[in-house]
Amino acid sequence: MRDTRAFGNSFLLPSGYLRQAQWDIFGVPTLFEVLSRMPRSLVAVSLAFFSFTAAAQRHSTQDALVHLNQIQVIGTHNSYNTGFAPSEGKYFQEHYAKAYHGLEYHHQSLPQQLDAGVRQLELDIVQDPQGGRFANPKIVGLTEQEGLPADPDFDPNHDMRKPGFKALHLGDLNERSSCQLFVQCLQAIRTWSQAHKGHVPIFLLIEDKQGRVSQLPDAVVAEPWTADTWNAMDAEIRSVFPEKEIITPDKVRDKFPTLEAAVLAGKWPTLKESRGKVVFLLYNRKSAPAYLADHPMMKGRVLFVNGRPGEPEAAFVEQDSGKPAEIDALVKKGYLVRSRSDYNTDQGRNNDTTRRDELLGSGAQMISTDFPVSERAPWTGYTVGLPGGYAARCNPVNAPDGCKTMLIEPGVKTQEPSPSNKP
């Protein structure tokens, strides 16, 4: 095998061709001279390697400049929800038509969504420390009473009988999840992350569910969350994701007096510092005080709470129905914003992309939908995705000048979103 020598600090060529080449005034062979004496096949390989190396250098340079709040990604609403089985859907539609209208969607497994370019996932969580609280949904008996065919078992592995946090939508009515135990959801996400270590940070929106969580008058009630519950939540997350793989409030705040002060100073991690990691966000604003109790300045906590400007813990601001101008003002200051492009399946049924297109032009870092590009609305084909089929792109509002979307998550392409349509 030929020996090689470095060329231009990044380009390797067989040394025999270097000996035959003319040398420039600095004692280095010119690229033209080297290539002119090489076989065409080796020229092609060498140029390809040179191109790859240059692209890698550009990628590394941009990663050190672009921060995680300067990108934009697509998320899914109730990401765990696999929808209704046939008889359950028929019963729900007949008895709760209005509610069913807004729930007629379903999602693939979490890893499949990540494969399709989704980078923000939402998990609704109930606590069930004893196990079994949600193991016998009433809708199974209700469909049987109406003479409807039996649906497949929603819990063949009896996971709902086990103690621990559960991912579900509506107790007794809509409990089918691609990962029924919260820890299973986390494990699925981390397994995918470990297999795709160059991914941009995955944003995980957590919604705690307490009290009544269903339309049924006598439906099971979710237990209230206590300080011990929140501690258990953080512990369960850390049992799956090691500290080095989580972007926490402590890491962002660092030496600043408050988290908001750090965010307003532009101290979100860069992509170089956050690739292959996850960010946990708490959706319910009313749950923040309980989560922050005994944790001043969020010290030791995993989740970023849903804050508002002026609050010391403000870093993430939910703007589900926010107007683009309001969202952009927050983003320009440094806050992380999540918003929704569609509600209650209406845009999917009407193929109305007005809201979607407004948000795609805004600075919202996370745009959540029931219909990502891999899950078209069955009525119209409506989908939400980033132009060009990218999994992530330079933020339209606050990305630094010269930011190249093709370098945000190189080599990852999904489908184009459905064409714009404004009925």
mmCIF file with all atom_site columns, C-alpha atoms in Angstrom, residues 316-420:
data_model
loop_
_atom_site.group_PDB
_atom_site.id
_atom_site.type_symbol
_atom_site.label_atom_id
_atom_site.label_alt_id
_atom_site.label_comp_id
_atom_site.label_asym_id
_atom_site.label_entity_id
_atom_site.label_seq_id
_atom_site.pdbx_PDB_ins_code
_atom_site.Cartn_x
_atom_site.Cartn_y
_atom_site.Cartn_z
_atom_site.occupancy
_atom_site.B_iso_or_equiv
_atom_site.pdbx_formal_charge
_atom_site.auth_seq_id
_atom_site.auth_comp_id
_atom_site.auth_asym_id
_atom_site.auth_atom_id
_atom_site.pdbx_PDB_model_num
ATOM 1   C CA . PHE A 1 316 ? -39.431 28.331 27.850 1.00 0.00 ? 316 PHE A CA 1
ATOM 2   C CA . VAL A 1 317 ? -42.703 30.084 26.957 1.00 0.00 ? 317 VAL A CA 1
ATOM 3   C CA . GLU A 1 318 ? -45.655 28.098 25.604 1.00 0.00 ? 318 GLU A CA 1
ATOM 4   C CA . GLN A 1 319 ? -47.509 29.980 22.871 1.00 0.00 ? 319 GLN A CA 1
ATOM 5   C CA . ASP A 1 320 ? -49.895 27.373 21.461 1.00 0.00 ? 320 ASP A CA 1
ATOM 6   C CA . SER A 1 321 ? -52.184 29.970 19.914 1.00 0.00 ? 321 SER A CA 1
ATOM 7   C CA . GLY A 1 322 ? -49.768 32.892 19.937 1.00 0.00 ? 322 GLY A CA 1
ATOM 8   C CA . LYS A 1 323 ? -49.640 35.338 17.054 1.00 0.00 ? 323 LYS A CA 1
ATOM 9   C CA . PRO A 1 324 ? -46.427 35.388 14.989 1.00 0.00 ? 324 PRO A CA 1
ATOM 10  C CA . ALA A 1 325 ? -45.536 38.925 16.103 1.00 0.00 ? 325 ALA A CA 1
ATOM 11  C CA . GLU A 1 326 ? -45.864 37.928 19.765 1.00 0.00 ? 326 GLU A CA 1
ATOM 12  C CA . ILE A 1 327 ? -43.804 34.796 19.201 1.00 0.00 ? 327 ILE A CA 1
ATOM 13  C CA . ASP A 1 328 ? -41.080 36.681 17.319 1.00 0.00 ? 328 ASP A CA 1
ATOM 14  C CA . ALA A 1 329 ? -40.751 39.243 20.100 1.00 0.00 ? 329 ALA A CA 1
ATOM 15  C CA . LEU A 1 330 ? -40.125 36.453 22.616 1.00 0.00 ? 330 LEU A CA 1
ATOM 16  C CA . VAL A 1 331 ? -37.698 34.616 20.352 1.00 0.00 ? 331 VAL A CA 1
ATOM 17  C CA . LYS A 1 332 ? -35.653 37.747 19.662 1.00 0.00 ? 332 LYS A CA 1
ATOM 18  C CA . LYS A 1 333 ? -35.162 38.196 23.405 1.00 0.00 ? 333 LYS A CA 1
ATOM 19  C CA . GLY A 1 334 ? -33.858 34.643 23.777 1.00 0.00 ? 334 GLY A CA 1
ATOM 20  C CA . TYR A 1 335 ? -36.839 32.599 24.967 1.00 0.00 ? 335 TYR A CA 1
ATOM 21  C CA . LEU A 1 336 ? -37.655 29.137 23.684 1.00 0.00 ? 336 LEU A CA 1
ATOM 22  C CA . VAL A 1 337 ? -41.172 28.973 22.182 1.00 0.00 ? 337 VAL A CA 1
ATOM 23  C CA . ARG A 1 338 ? -43.489 26.121 21.249 1.00 0.00 ? 338 ARG A CA 1
ATOM 24  C CA . SER A 1 339 ? -46.650 26.742 19.234 1.00 0.00 ? 339 SER A CA 1
ATOM 25  C CA . ARG A 1 340 ? -49.311 24.676 17.454 1.00 0.00 ? 340 ARG A CA 1
ATOM 26  C CA . SER A 1 341 ? -50.124 24.766 13.753 1.00 0.00 ? 341 SER A CA 1
ATOM 27  C CA . ASP A 1 342 ? -53.486 22.990 13.979 1.00 0.00 ? 342 ASP A CA 1
ATOM 28  C CA . TYR A 1 343 ? -56.198 22.259 16.508 1.00 0.00 ? 343 TYR A CA 1
ATOM 29  C CA . ASN A 1 344 ? -58.916 19.629 16.879 1.00 0.00 ? 344 ASN A CA 1
ATOM 30  C CA . THR A 1 345 ? -58.111 18.239 13.378 1.00 0.00 ? 345 THR A CA 1
ATOM 31  C CA . ASP A 1 346 ? -59.858 21.272 11.782 1.00 0.00 ? 346 ASP A CA 1
ATOM 32  C CA . GLN A 1 347 ? -56.955 22.330 9.560  1.00 0.00 ? 347 GLN A CA 1
ATOM 33  C CA . GLY A 1 348 ? -56.461 18.722 8.503  1.00 0.00 ? 348 GLY A CA 1
ATOM 34  C CA . ARG A 1 349 ? -60.107 18.385 7.492  1.00 0.00 ? 349 ARG A CA 1
ATOM 35  C CA . ASN A 1 350 ? -60.224 21.735 5.675  1.00 0.00 ? 350 ASN A CA 1
ATOM 36  C CA . ASN A 1 351 ? -56.698 21.659 4.255  1.00 0.00 ? 351 ASN A CA 1
ATOM 37  C CA . ASP A 1 352 ? -56.162 25.126 5.686  1.00 0.00 ? 352 ASP A CA 1
ATOM 38  C CA . THR A 1 353 ? -52.441 25.888 5.906  1.00 0.00 ? 353 THR A CA 1
ATOM 39  C CA . THR A 1 354 ? -52.870 29.510 7.005  1.00 0.00 ? 354 THR A CA 1
ATOM 40  C CA . ARG A 1 355 ? -51.741 28.959 10.589 1.00 0.00 ? 355 ARG A CA 1
ATOM 41  C CA . ARG A 1 356 ? -49.023 26.509 9.542  1.00 0.00 ? 356 ARG A CA 1
ATOM 42  C CA . ASP A 1 357 ? -47.529 28.921 7.024  1.00 0.00 ? 357 ASP A CA 1
ATOM 43  C CA . GLU A 1 358 ? -47.598 31.797 9.513  1.00 0.00 ? 358 GLU A CA 1
ATOM 44  C CA . LEU A 1 359 ? -45.701 29.759 12.069 1.00 0.00 ? 359 LEU A CA 1
ATOM 45  C CA . LEU A 1 360 ? -43.168 28.547 9.516  1.00 0.00 ? 360 LEU A CA 1
ATOM 46  C CA . GLY A 1 361 ? -42.362 32.189 8.890  1.00 0.00 ? 361 GLY A CA 1
ATOM 47  C CA . SER A 1 362 ? -42.126 32.925 12.604 1.00 0.00 ? 362 SER A CA 1
ATOM 48  C CA . GLY A 1 363 ? -39.343 32.288 15.063 1.00 0.00 ? 363 GLY A CA 1
ATOM 49  C CA . ALA A 1 364 ? -41.159 29.542 17.010 1.00 0.00 ? 364 ALA A CA 1
ATOM 50  C CA . GLN A 1 365 ? -38.474 26.937 17.648 1.00 0.00 ? 365 GLN A CA 1
ATOM 51  C CA . MET A 1 366 ? -41.062 24.148 17.952 1.00 0.00 ? 366 MET A CA 1
ATOM 52  C CA . ILE A 1 367 ? -44.125 23.884 15.695 1.00 0.00 ? 367 ILE A CA 1
ATOM 53  C CA . SER A 1 368 ? -46.419 21.107 16.889 1.00 0.00 ? 368 SER A CA 1
ATOM 54  C CA . THR A 1 369 ? -48.998 19.274 14.767 1.00 0.00 ? 369 THR A CA 1
ATOM 55  C CA . ASP A 1 370 ? -51.291 16.250 14.652 1.00 0.00 ? 370 ASP A CA 1
ATOM 56  C CA . PHE A 1 371 ? -50.174 15.668 11.059 1.00 0.00 ? 371 PHE A CA 1
ATOM 57  C CA . PRO A 1 372 ? -46.406 15.540 10.438 1.00 0.00 ? 372 PRO A CA 1
ATOM 58  C CA . VAL A 1 373 ? -45.231 14.750 6.907  1.00 0.00 ? 373 VAL A CA 1
ATOM 59  C CA . SER A 1 374 ? -45.229 11.009 7.631  1.00 0.00 ? 374 SER A CA 1
ATOM 60  C CA . GLU A 1 375 ? -48.869 11.068 8.856  1.00 0.00 ? 375 GLU A CA 1
ATOM 61  C CA . ARG A 1 376 ? -51.067 12.882 6.346  1.00 0.00 ? 376 ARG A CA 1
ATOM 62  C CA . ALA A 1 377 ? -54.565 14.013 7.288  1.00 0.00 ? 377 ALA A CA 1
ATOM 63  C CA . PRO A 1 378 ? -56.787 11.298 5.737  1.00 0.00 ? 378 PRO A CA 1
ATOM 64  C CA . TRP A 1 379 ? -59.372 13.802 4.463  1.00 0.00 ? 379 TRP A CA 1
ATOM 65  C CA . THR A 1 380 ? -57.142 16.210 2.529  1.00 0.00 ? 380 THR A CA 1
ATOM 66  C CA . GLY A 1 381 ? -53.481 15.175 2.698  1.00 0.00 ? 381 GLY A CA 1
ATOM 67  C CA . TYR A 1 382 ? -52.636 18.191 4.880  1.00 0.00 ? 382 TYR A CA 1
ATOM 68  C CA . THR A 1 383 ? -49.234 17.913 6.591  1.00 0.00 ? 383 THR A CA 1
ATOM 69  C CA . VAL A 1 384 ? -46.815 20.090 8.512  1.00 0.00 ? 384 VAL A CA 1
ATOM 70  C CA . GLY A 1 385 ? -43.107 20.013 7.784  1.00 0.00 ? 385 GLY A CA 1
ATOM 71  C CA . LEU A 1 386 ? -40.135 22.243 7.097  1.00 0.00 ? 386 LEU A CA 1
ATOM 72  C CA . PRO A 1 387 ? -39.626 23.479 3.530  1.00 0.00 ? 387 PRO A CA 1
ATOM 73  C CA . GLY A 1 388 ? -37.084 21.353 1.708  1.00 0.00 ? 388 GLY A CA 1
ATOM 74  C CA . GLY A 1 389 ? -37.906 18.288 3.783  1.00 0.00 ? 389 GLY A CA 1
ATOM 75  C CA . TYR A 1 390 ? -35.366 19.092 6.500  1.00 0.00 ? 390 TYR A CA 1
ATOM 76  C CA . ALA A 1 391 ? -35.603 17.717 10.049 1.00 0.00 ? 391 ALA A CA 1
ATOM 77  C CA . ALA A 1 392 ? -34.331 21.041 11.415 1.00 0.00 ? 392 ALA A CA 1
ATOM 78  C CA . ARG A 1 393 ? -33.409 24.380 9.915  1.00 0.00 ? 393 ARG A CA 1
ATOM 79  C CA . CYS A 1 394 ? -31.910 27.759 10.697 1.00 0.00 ? 394 CYS A CA 1
ATOM 80  C CA . ASN A 1 395 ? -34.467 29.774 12.626 1.00 0.00 ? 395 ASN A CA 1
ATOM 81  C CA . PRO A 1 396 ? -36.136 32.339 10.294 1.00 0.00 ? 396 PRO A CA 1
ATOM 82  C CA . VAL A 1 397 ? -35.987 35.071 12.943 1.00 0.00 ? 397 VAL A CA 1
ATOM 83  C CA . ASN A 1 398 ? -32.868 34.752 15.104 1.00 0.00 ? 398 ASN A CA 1
ATOM 84  C CA . ALA A 1 399 ? -30.371 32.487 13.327 1.00 0.00 ? 399 ALA A CA 1
ATOM 85  C CA . PRO A 1 400 ? -26.972 34.150 12.833 1.00 0.00 ? 400 PRO A CA 1
ATOM 86  C CA . ASP A 1 401 ? -26.137 35.556 9.408  1.00 0.00 ? 401 ASP A CA 1
ATOM 87  C CA . GLY A 1 402 ? -24.759 32.923 7.053  1.00 0.00 ? 402 GLY A CA 1
ATOM 88  C CA . CYS A 1 403 ? -26.444 30.005 8.814  1.00 0.00 ? 403 CYS A CA 1
ATOM 89  C CA . LYS A 1 404 ? -26.845 27.079 6.394  1.00 0.00 ? 404 LYS A CA 1
ATOM 90  C CA . THR A 1 405 ? -29.838 24.792 6.958  1.00 0.00 ? 405 THR A CA 1
ATOM 91  C CA . MET A 1 406 ? -28.127 21.897 5.179  1.00 0.00 ? 406 MET A CA 1
ATOM 92  C CA . LEU A 1 407 ? -25.566 21.874 8.010  1.00 0.00 ? 407 LEU A CA 1
ATOM 93  C CA . ILE A 1 408 ? -28.075 21.833 10.896 1.00 0.00 ? 408 ILE A CA 1
ATOM 94  C CA . GLU A 1 409 ? -28.708 18.092 10.645 1.00 0.00 ? 409 GLU A CA 1
ATOM 95  C CA . PRO A 1 410 ? -26.682 16.929 7.616  1.00 0.00 ? 410 PRO A CA 1
ATOM 96  C CA . GLY A 1 411 ? -27.841 13.948 5.631  1.00 0.00 ? 411 GLY A CA 1
ATOM 97  C CA . VAL A 1 412 ? -31.334 13.885 7.129  1.00 0.00 ? 412 VAL A CA 1
ATOM 98  C CA . LYS A 1 413 ? -34.174 14.586 4.714  1.00 0.00 ? 413 LYS A CA 1
ATOM 99  C CA . THR A 1 414 ? -37.884 13.956 5.158  1.00 0.00 ? 414 THR A CA 1
ATOM 100 C CA . GLN A 1 415 ? -40.819 14.722 2.893  1.00 0.00 ? 415 GLN A CA 1
ATOM 101 C CA . GLU A 1 416 ? -41.962 18.140 1.757  1.00 0.00 ? 416 GLU A CA 1
ATOM 102 C CA . PRO A 1 417 ? -45.041 19.495 3.579  1.00 0.00 ? 417 PRO A CA 1
ATOM 103 C CA . SER A 1 418 ? -48.344 19.618 1.704  1.00 0.00 ? 418 SER A CA 1
ATOM 104 C CA . PRO A 1 419 ? -48.785 22.617 -0.644 1.00 0.00 ? 419 PRO A CA 1
ATOM 105 C CA . SER A 1 420 ? -50.003 25.872 0.836  1.00 0.00 ? 420 SER A CA 1
#
